[in-house]
């Protein structure tokens, strides 16, 4: 279902550093999960339109009315680091 | 004997544009924060745009309306069913580690716009440029790199999230353009349309209109595209044109000297007028899009679509065509007048008040525009109403006043408004077209300048201009110039 290389790729995209043991473990576990879901493929869905959600609802929207947040201090304070009115983040190693 | 010169390969460029355009709403796309530009860092932030756990983004109705209107104006098909997706990437300009965008079901697709571009002989040729898609998304925040003005060498970065969540539409063109000029025309027409709609102010300096260019070159006749390069960081239409022209030259030179073109992103450097490599793209990025679970799908009903369609103004291309075919203006005049919707509407109000279109156009493009530029005013801000301009034009056309007098009284009308006719009457500025009155003035002038008369009769006919000037002086500029010329010539020769 899923091989070690794919696990490494997904880990890289999620910026996770996996040990060799973890790679083995997750390759097995993720394959089990995917195989389990694969049971759904028994059903013929060729006539069914794809859906992106389970709840039947659409067009939830709001008017364009200004309602500023009361206290930006709370937001700035809840960040791991700040510099005055800026959020401070570690050195960016890679742009992508 | 003939020596065959080696056939020089002809290249052509293949250019597509991705344009990000900020929508002119009061609040952000998914929360009630302000979109105001230039406020102190992190003042327009709230738990929703900061991506705090447990918050629920809700779509701003006006964003949908503006996106659909833009799609309609660009001749797109509006999706009856559309949705938002998460685009994952790790970069601190977004606090959530993903951007809410639209992936496989954008709100609008398959459109086009038309531009007029000059061919090699300088004649205007109409060209249709395809619009692949238009989708809604949130903007990202702004990074300030600490310890260095460049990313490399900085020890940390500071983030201002005011712009995070500001509504954008991204408009992707087909790779239909072949030159820097075509691309610049496309971008300008796109901005003109968005401004006409009132959905964006299209200000490139403030970043509310940003164009990224995809460009490759290939030998003429070759089907497949060359390796494409992305160019960013142009903040004027002129810069887009120059960046593309530079890049075409660079890529052709590289190919000719046997180099491989790298698929990369390059930055336009305004100072050195060149593009520099920013980073190599390693294959296509894997953004792992998936449907945004916090936002429901969008279904635009046929009724809603018709309502929005009925609210679209007449667009610049239509106006340009109509000004030429109905009002007899030149292509150039039509283009200048329709560049700005407010100017076009002013012009139309003047012609609706029976102004001669060509004359009204000249006044608007000439003296009035000069005044607006000098005073940094919009045409809607001046007391001179289009109806007054129509009056002024009529006074000149009917020979009641000369064009010169018209120019003389314009400043007063620009500042105070009011009626042109009344101003002319109160100042006694009506043109003297009465033969008797003019002859009297001419006789006086001739009598006062015997030397010049002798010289004129001796063959120095250039002195006619001197005499005309004297008659004008004598009459306070009110003499009918045509009649004056005619009568003067008779008298001087007689």
XYZ file of C-alpha atoms in Angstrom:
590
model
C 0.000 0.000 0.000
C 2.616 2.518 1.043
C 6.346 2.099 0.918
C 9.175 3.454 2.968
C 10.041 6.091 0.395
C 6.545 7.544 0.537
C 6.694 7.673 4.305
C 9.961 9.560 4.079
C 8.455 12.020 1.616
C 5.393 12.691 3.767
C 7.630 13.102 6.801
C 9.747 15.614 4.915
C 6.688 17.607 3.821
C 5.492 17.702 7.427
C 9.009 18.635 8.588
C 9.241 15.534 10.789
C 12.534 13.814 11.527
C 11.890 10.096 11.786
C 14.311 7.489 13.030
C 14.812 4.372 10.955
C 12.711 2.375 13.470
C 9.900 4.924 13.232
C 9.960 4.742 9.448
C 9.501 0.977 9.635
C 6.761 1.322 12.232
C 4.818 4.021 10.342
C 5.155 2.265 6.997
C 3.382 -0.724 8.495
C 0.795 1.241 10.437
C -0.074 3.628 7.596
C -0.413 0.674 5.225
C -2.832 -0.989 7.638
C -4.940 2.171 7.819
C -5.007 2.638 4.063
C -5.871 -1.025 3.526
C -8.737 -0.692 5.949
C -10.118 2.255 4.022
C -9.570 0.370 0.817
C -12.599 -1.757 1.722
C -14.721 1.197 0.553
C -13.497 0.568 -2.964
C -15.757 -2.487 -3.125
C -18.660 -0.100 -3.704
C -19.373 1.060 -7.219
C -19.207 4.878 -7.073
C -18.861 5.467 -10.809
C -22.331 7.051 -10.874
C -21.864 9.111 -7.700
C -20.700 12.725 -7.871
C -17.656 13.429 -5.685
C -18.403 15.226 -2.445
C -16.086 17.214 -0.255
C -18.129 17.091 2.913
C -20.696 15.095 4.802
C -23.000 17.937 5.849
C -25.394 19.282 3.254
C -25.019 23.022 3.615
C -23.628 25.813 1.481
C -23.251 29.591 1.148
C -22.510 30.324 4.783
C -21.348 33.921 4.697
C -21.310 37.173 6.623
C -21.789 40.854 5.712
C -18.695 43.004 5.167
C -18.963 44.738 8.544
C -15.999 45.937 10.514
C -15.697 44.603 14.045
C -12.104 44.957 15.172
C -10.615 42.641 17.743
C -10.684 44.316 21.152
C -7.302 43.387 22.510
C -4.322 42.671 20.311
C -2.096 42.393 23.401
C -3.679 39.050 24.211
C -2.799 37.824 20.724
C 0.758 39.170 20.764
C 1.297 37.784 24.254
C 0.156 34.296 23.324
C 2.924 33.949 20.728
C 6.124 32.103 21.757
C 8.175 35.240 21.104
C 7.601 38.888 20.259
C 9.565 42.030 19.614
C 7.483 45.055 20.538
C 4.456 45.040 18.262
C 5.932 42.341 16.001
C 5.847 38.593 16.298
C 9.346 37.205 16.345
C 10.144 33.976 14.538
C 13.385 31.992 14.294
C 15.777 32.375 11.396
C 14.179 31.097 8.216
C 16.439 28.416 6.759
C 14.693 27.598 3.502
C 12.288 29.751 1.577
C 10.231 26.844 0.272
C 30.451 31.881 -55.684
C 28.075 32.426 -52.804
C 28.733 31.629 -49.188
C 25.694 30.531 -47.272
C 25.489 32.446 -44.008
C 24.473 30.207 -41.126
C 20.722 30.559 -40.603
C 20.143 32.378 -37.353
C 17.536 30.692 -35.178
C 14.529 32.886 -34.507
C 13.062 32.589 -31.031
C 9.733 33.470 -29.593
C 8.779 33.990 -25.990
C 5.829 32.285 -24.314
C 4.474 34.375 -21.475
C 1.714 33.909 -18.920
C 0.814 36.102 -15.968
C -0.421 35.316 -12.481
C -1.968 38.388 -10.995
C -2.891 38.815 -7.359
C -5.373 41.542 -6.813
C -6.634 42.833 -3.490
C -10.399 43.238 -3.279
C -11.663 46.549 -1.949
C -13.609 45.352 1.073
C -13.774 46.867 4.544
C -13.009 43.591 6.275
C -10.869 40.528 5.693
C -12.024 37.493 3.757
C -12.851 35.251 6.732
C -13.036 37.583 9.750
C -14.188 41.073 10.773
C -10.710 42.650 10.931
C -9.990 45.802 8.959
C -8.141 45.657 5.622
C -6.773 49.181 5.995
C -3.301 49.713 4.539
C -0.487 51.297 6.508
C -1.710 50.779 10.067
C 0.844 49.951 12.818
C 2.033 46.319 12.828
C -0.384 43.686 14.088
C -3.275 46.041 14.773
C -5.655 44.340 12.308
C -5.464 40.864 13.775
C -7.886 38.598 15.624
C -7.996 34.966 16.715
C -9.497 33.910 13.351
C -6.866 35.356 10.999
C -4.199 34.292 13.494
C -5.423 30.723 13.166
C -6.069 30.095 16.853
C -7.483 26.660 17.657
C -11.259 26.371 17.645
C -12.041 29.484 15.611
C -14.391 29.418 12.646
C -13.664 31.412 9.483
C -16.777 32.691 7.652
C -16.723 33.993 4.078
C -17.242 37.717 3.513
C -20.252 38.071 1.158
C -18.693 40.982 -0.653
C -15.617 38.926 -1.539
C -17.797 36.429 -3.366
C -19.728 39.207 -5.095
C -16.552 40.966 -6.241
C -14.903 37.732 -7.390
C -17.975 36.754 -9.412
C -18.236 40.236 -10.943
C -14.564 40.134 -11.886
C -15.112 36.683 -13.392
C -18.092 37.909 -15.413
C -16.220 40.981 -16.650
C -13.403 38.690 -17.793
C -15.857 36.575 -19.801
C -15.415 33.584 -17.488
C -17.791 30.781 -16.730
C -18.895 31.111 -13.117
C -18.825 27.819 -11.261
C -22.252 26.801 -10.013
C -20.463 24.863 -7.265
C -17.182 26.020 -5.798
C -15.181 25.423 -2.630
C -12.146 26.472 -0.629
C -9.056 24.354 -0.018
C -6.069 24.402 2.263
C -2.701 24.926 0.631
C 0.006 23.726 2.999
C 3.384 25.374 3.214
C 5.808 26.205 5.947
C 6.629 29.855 5.976
C 5.852 32.276 8.786
C 4.038 34.795 6.570
C 0.937 32.780 7.436
C 0.363 31.819 11.065
C -1.603 28.647 10.245
C 1.005 26.866 8.089
C -1.600 26.807 5.356
C -3.318 29.330 3.177
C -7.023 29.132 2.467
C -7.299 29.206 -1.306
C -9.220 27.459 -4.066
C -7.735 24.501 -5.879
C -9.781 22.293 -8.187
C -13.095 24.155 -8.114
C -12.260 27.858 -8.578
C -15.097 30.361 -8.700
C -14.416 31.309 -12.340
C -12.698 29.700 -15.358
C -12.243 29.875 -19.122
C -12.380 33.624 -19.727
C -10.522 36.109 -21.885
C -9.788 39.746 -22.389
C -8.661 41.661 -25.450
C -5.791 44.085 -25.823
C -4.626 46.260 -28.692
C -0.908 45.892 -29.321
C 1.287 47.659 -31.817
C 2.787 45.427 -34.466
C 6.124 46.094 -36.176
C 4.614 48.764 -38.434
C 3.018 50.576 -35.517
C -0.535 49.625 -36.382
C -2.798 48.448 -33.585
C -3.705 44.794 -33.689
C -6.347 43.295 -31.425
C -5.293 40.220 -29.524
C -7.342 37.957 -27.302
C -5.627 36.610 -24.197
C -7.166 33.661 -22.423
C -7.897 33.649 -18.692
C -7.405 30.163 -17.325
C -8.989 30.765 -13.949
C -9.833 33.230 -11.229
C -9.999 32.155 -7.620
C -10.424 33.652 -4.158
C -7.808 33.368 -1.451
C -6.372 35.060 1.604
C -3.251 37.203 1.491
C -0.222 36.481 3.684
C 1.543 38.664 6.229
C 4.698 40.703 5.887
C 8.126 39.620 7.091
C 10.894 41.920 8.222
C 14.209 40.102 8.359
C 16.215 40.942 11.466
C 19.938 41.551 11.378
C 19.929 41.976 7.585
C 17.688 43.423 4.908
C 17.927 40.118 3.086
C 16.705 36.736 4.181
C 20.164 35.236 4.032
C 22.255 36.465 6.911
C 19.345 37.360 9.151
C 19.296 35.954 12.655
C 15.511 36.048 13.050
C 12.461 37.577 11.400
C 9.715 39.868 12.574
C 6.172 39.348 11.344
C 3.336 41.781 10.781
C 0.063 39.902 10.198
C -2.082 42.911 9.251
C -2.280 41.718 5.663
C -2.983 38.116 6.622
C -6.509 37.279 5.523
C -6.943 40.313 3.294
C -9.095 39.121 0.360
C -7.413 38.483 -2.973
C -8.394 37.143 -6.307
C -5.669 35.355 -8.206
C -6.129 35.612 -11.958
C -4.133 33.203 -14.100
C -3.742 33.867 -17.800
C -3.123 31.366 -20.555
C 0.453 31.427 -21.927
C -0.859 33.554 -24.793
C 1.517 36.509 -24.682
C 4.621 36.790 -26.823
C 6.284 40.053 -25.775
C 6.816 42.380 -22.832
C 4.521 44.891 -24.470
C 1.660 42.388 -24.729
C 2.083 41.399 -21.098
C 2.109 45.018 -19.935
C -1.022 45.739 -22.013
C -2.732 42.694 -20.552
C -1.908 43.746 -16.992
C -3.104 47.300 -17.618
C -6.363 46.184 -19.179
C -6.910 43.781 -16.303
C -6.417 46.578 -13.797
C -8.673 48.896 -15.800
C -11.461 46.306 -15.737
C -11.106 45.680 -12.006
C -11.145 49.412 -11.334
C -14.203 49.939 -13.522
C -15.959 47.270 -11.486
C -14.954 49.043 -8.290
C -13.714 45.752 -6.854
C -10.082 46.826 -6.461
C -8.010 49.977 -6.457
C -5.198 48.144 -8.295
C -2.470 50.147 -6.601
C 0.855 48.493 -7.476
C 2.921 50.560 -5.047
C 0.807 49.462 -2.093
C 0.856 45.908 -3.393
C -2.864 45.651 -4.111
C -1.968 44.498 -7.638
C 0.971 42.116 -8.001
C 1.984 40.381 -11.204
C 4.174 37.307 -11.437
C 5.385 36.384 -14.888
C 6.015 32.902 -16.262
C 8.249 32.998 -19.267
C 10.089 30.630 -21.560
C 11.538 30.920 -25.039
C 11.519 28.422 -27.910
C 12.612 28.412 -31.536
C 9.828 29.704 -33.771
C 7.830 26.779 -35.075
C 8.578 24.497 -32.144
C 5.453 23.097 -30.513
C 6.633 22.296 -26.998
C 7.437 25.017 -24.494
C 10.940 25.712 -23.254
C 11.766 25.537 -19.541
C 9.843 28.253 -17.805
C 11.172 30.770 -15.347
C 9.071 32.771 -12.934
C 9.829 36.472 -12.423
C 8.586 38.416 -9.428
C 8.981 41.838 -7.888
C 7.863 44.191 -10.637
C 5.970 47.147 -9.228
C 4.949 48.958 -12.375
C 3.664 48.018 -15.819
C 6.804 49.443 -17.270
C 8.890 47.189 -15.015
C 6.887 44.162 -16.220
C 7.721 45.019 -19.809
C 11.389 45.648 -19.105
C 11.787 42.547 -16.930
C 10.302 40.383 -19.677
C 12.439 41.932 -22.395
C 15.536 41.398 -20.251
C 14.575 37.823 -19.507
C 13.885 36.983 -23.180
C 17.374 38.208 -24.077
C 18.950 36.344 -21.169
C 17.263 33.050 -22.032
C 18.077 33.277 -25.747
C 21.707 34.048 -24.973
C 21.892 31.134 -22.558
C 20.416 28.720 -25.103
C 22.665 29.983 -27.882
C 25.722 29.416 -25.745
C 24.594 25.898 -24.927
C 23.460 26.479 -21.345
C 20.458 24.775 -19.831
C 17.628 27.016 -18.623
C 16.861 26.219 -14.992
C 13.310 26.153 -13.740
C 13.591 28.794 -11.067
C 12.178 31.967 -9.594
C 14.006 35.165 -10.435
C 13.624 38.623 -8.965
C 13.506 41.795 -11.028
C 16.032 44.282 -9.683
C 14.853 47.765 -10.524
C 18.204 49.354 -9.679
C 20.348 47.222 -11.970
C 17.541 46.571 -14.502
C 18.073 42.827 -14.522
C 16.665 39.620 -13.094
C 18.551 37.639 -10.477
C 18.092 34.056 -9.391
C 16.129 33.632 -6.181
C 15.813 29.884 -5.829
C 15.718 26.718 -7.859
C 12.348 25.010 -7.907
C 12.715 21.345 -7.082
C 9.975 19.859 -9.181
C 6.518 21.201 -8.598
C 5.813 22.035 -4.990
C 3.703 19.613 -3.053
C 1.126 21.748 -1.322
C -1.070 18.801 -0.328
C -4.297 20.653 -1.043
C -7.404 19.335 0.630
C -10.925 20.743 1.057
C -11.105 23.355 3.820
C -13.287 21.675 6.418
C -14.219 24.936 8.182
C -15.882 26.496 5.138
C -18.909 25.185 3.303
C -19.134 25.058 -0.472
C -20.402 27.988 -2.499
C -23.353 27.674 -4.823
C -24.087 30.698 -6.960
C -27.710 30.537 -8.090
C -28.776 31.625 -11.566
C -30.817 34.493 -10.039
C -27.893 35.765 -8.023
C -25.641 35.547 -11.053
C -28.079 37.552 -13.169
C -28.413 40.203 -10.478
C -24.642 40.661 -10.316
C -24.366 40.606 -14.083
C -26.947 43.373 -14.349
C -24.839 45.524 -12.020
C -21.768 45.459 -14.247
C -20.857 48.842 -15.716
C -20.000 49.336 -19.367
C -16.427 48.069 -19.571
C -13.437 49.903 -21.071
C -13.209 47.792 -24.249
C -16.867 48.485 -25.031
C -16.445 52.183 -24.323
C -13.366 52.436 -26.551
C -15.258 50.850 -29.402
C -18.344 53.011 -28.895
C -16.379 56.263 -28.648
C -14.888 55.493 -32.041
C -17.931 54.138 -33.842
C -20.629 56.383 -32.344
C -18.769 59.539 -31.410
C -16.157 59.526 -34.137
C -13.153 59.804 -31.825
C -9.737 58.501 -32.800
C -8.483 55.242 -31.307
C -5.971 57.262 -29.304
C -8.566 59.643 -27.848
C -10.902 56.766 -27.030
C -8.080 55.015 -25.216
C -7.047 58.030 -23.165
C -10.600 58.970 -22.177
C -11.587 55.464 -21.103
C -8.476 54.734 -19.061
C -10.193 56.034 -15.947
C -13.873 55.360 -15.410
C -14.529 58.723 -13.720
C -13.007 60.606 -16.676
C -15.036 58.536 -19.136
C -18.225 59.241 -17.228
C -17.427 62.945 -17.077
C -16.892 62.953 -20.826
C -20.149 61.107 -21.368
C -22.046 63.572 -19.163
C -20.622 66.430 -21.250
C -21.657 64.808 -24.523
C -25.072 64.012 -23.032
C -25.333 67.794 -22.462
C -24.802 68.160 -26.226
C -21.093 68.955 -26.235
C -19.264 68.260 -29.483
C -17.469 64.992 -28.552
C -14.152 65.813 -30.197
C -13.980 69.288 -28.679
C -15.048 68.050 -25.236
C -12.433 65.294 -25.490
C -9.723 67.841 -26.299
C -10.599 69.997 -23.309
C -10.675 67.006 -20.961
C -7.434 65.475 -22.225
C -5.708 68.852 -22.449
C -6.290 71.734 -20.064
C -8.539 69.919 -17.596
C -6.203 66.907 -17.213
C -3.226 69.233 -16.841
C -5.040 71.030 -14.024
C -6.021 67.754 -12.332
C -2.439 66.505 -12.489
C -1.019 69.731 -11.173
C -3.460 69.911 -8.256
C -3.516 66.133 -7.730
C -7.297 66.103 -7.956
C -9.779 63.616 -9.314
C -12.213 64.832 -11.941
C -15.070 64.249 -9.522
C -13.536 66.759 -7.116
C -13.642 69.887 -9.279
C -16.495 72.430 -9.304
C -16.461 72.522 -13.114
C -19.406 70.328 -14.033
C -19.572 68.417 -17.319
C -22.631 70.484 -18.248
C -20.566 73.658 -17.922
C -17.891 72.162 -20.134
C -20.612 71.459 -22.692
C -21.650 75.113 -22.465
C -18.078 76.286 -22.924
C -17.594 74.060 -25.951
C -20.850 75.326 -27.431
C -19.819 78.987 -26.933
C -16.641 78.321 -28.907
C -18.317 76.231 -31.573
C -20.934 78.916 -32.190
C -18.198 81.573 -32.422
C -19.574 83.427 -29.419
C -16.103 83.321 -27.889
C -12.733 82.435 -29.336
C -10.820 79.357 -28.273
C -8.312 81.699 -26.656
C -10.968 83.306 -24.461
C -12.175 79.810 -23.617
C -8.721 78.947 -22.327
C -8.578 82.221 -20.436
C -11.784 81.667 -18.494
C -11.218 77.951 -17.866
C -9.190 78.453 -14.658
C -12.025 80.418 -13.110
C -14.554 77.753 -14.093
C -12.300 75.013 -12.734
C -12.080 76.719 -9.362
C -15.561 78.225 -9.033
C -17.763 76.232 -11.385
C -20.965 77.990 -12.374
C -22.210 78.849 -15.838
C -19.754 79.481 -18.664
C -22.322 81.544 -20.521
C -22.969 83.870 -17.576
C -19.245 84.279 -16.959
C -18.670 85.283 -20.581
C -21.564 87.751 -20.458
C -20.578 89.291 -17.144
C -17.027 89.799 -18.361
C -18.093 91.103 -21.755
C -15.972 88.513 -23.495
C -18.189 87.652 -26.407
C -16.290 87.413 -29.638
C -16.404 90.351 -32.067
C -17.665 88.872 -35.320
C -19.296 92.034 -36.546
C -17.520 93.168 -39.725
C -18.037 96.848 -39.024
C -16.643 96.718 -35.530
C -13.666 94.653 -36.647
C -12.888 96.937 -39.550
C -12.804 99.899 -37.202
C -10.267 98.109 -35.003
C -8.204 97.051 -38.026
C -8.167 100.561 -39.466
C -6.939 101.936 -36.160
C -4.140 99.363 -35.993
C -3.016 99.995 -39.561
C -3.046 103.756 -39.007
C -0.903 103.373 -35.890
C 1.758 101.271 -37.653
C 2.719 102.966 -40.921
C 6.254 101.533 -40.965
C 5.068 97.957 -40.686
C 2.459 98.604 -43.323
C 5.134 99.852 -45.722
C 7.300 96.798 -45.044
C 4.320 94.501 -45.539
C 3.491 96.087 -48.840
C 7.157 95.878 -49.722
C 6.879 92.096 -49.572
C 7.325 91.233 -45.880
C 3.963 89.451 -45.712
C 5.041 87.617 -42.596
C 4.036 90.783 -40.768
C 0.411 89.657 -41.049
C 0.920 87.878 -37.756
C 2.061 91.119 -36.147
C -1.090 92.902 -37.296
C -3.346 90.087 -36.109
C -1.650 90.320 -32.719
C -2.234 94.054 -32.596
C -5.924 93.657 -33.446
C -6.242 91.041 -30.723
C -4.567 93.372 -28.288
C -6.872 96.190 -29.287
C -9.982 94.019 -28.778
C -8.875 92.250 -25.629
C -8.583 88.975 -27.511
C -12.213 89.103 -28.549
C -11.747 89.504 -32.285
C -12.958 86.556 -34.348
C -9.592 85.221 -35.565
C -10.822 83.865 -38.894
C -12.655 87.030 -39.853
C -9.804 89.201 -38.599
C -7.349 87.366 -40.830
C -9.595 87.712 -43.792
C -10.329 91.438 -43.319
C -6.741 92.286 -42.461
C -5.382 90.610 -45.566
C -7.829 92.575 -47.701
C -6.968 95.892 -46.065
C -3.208 95.333 -46.050
C -3.209 94.407 -49.695
C -5.653 97.147 -50.596
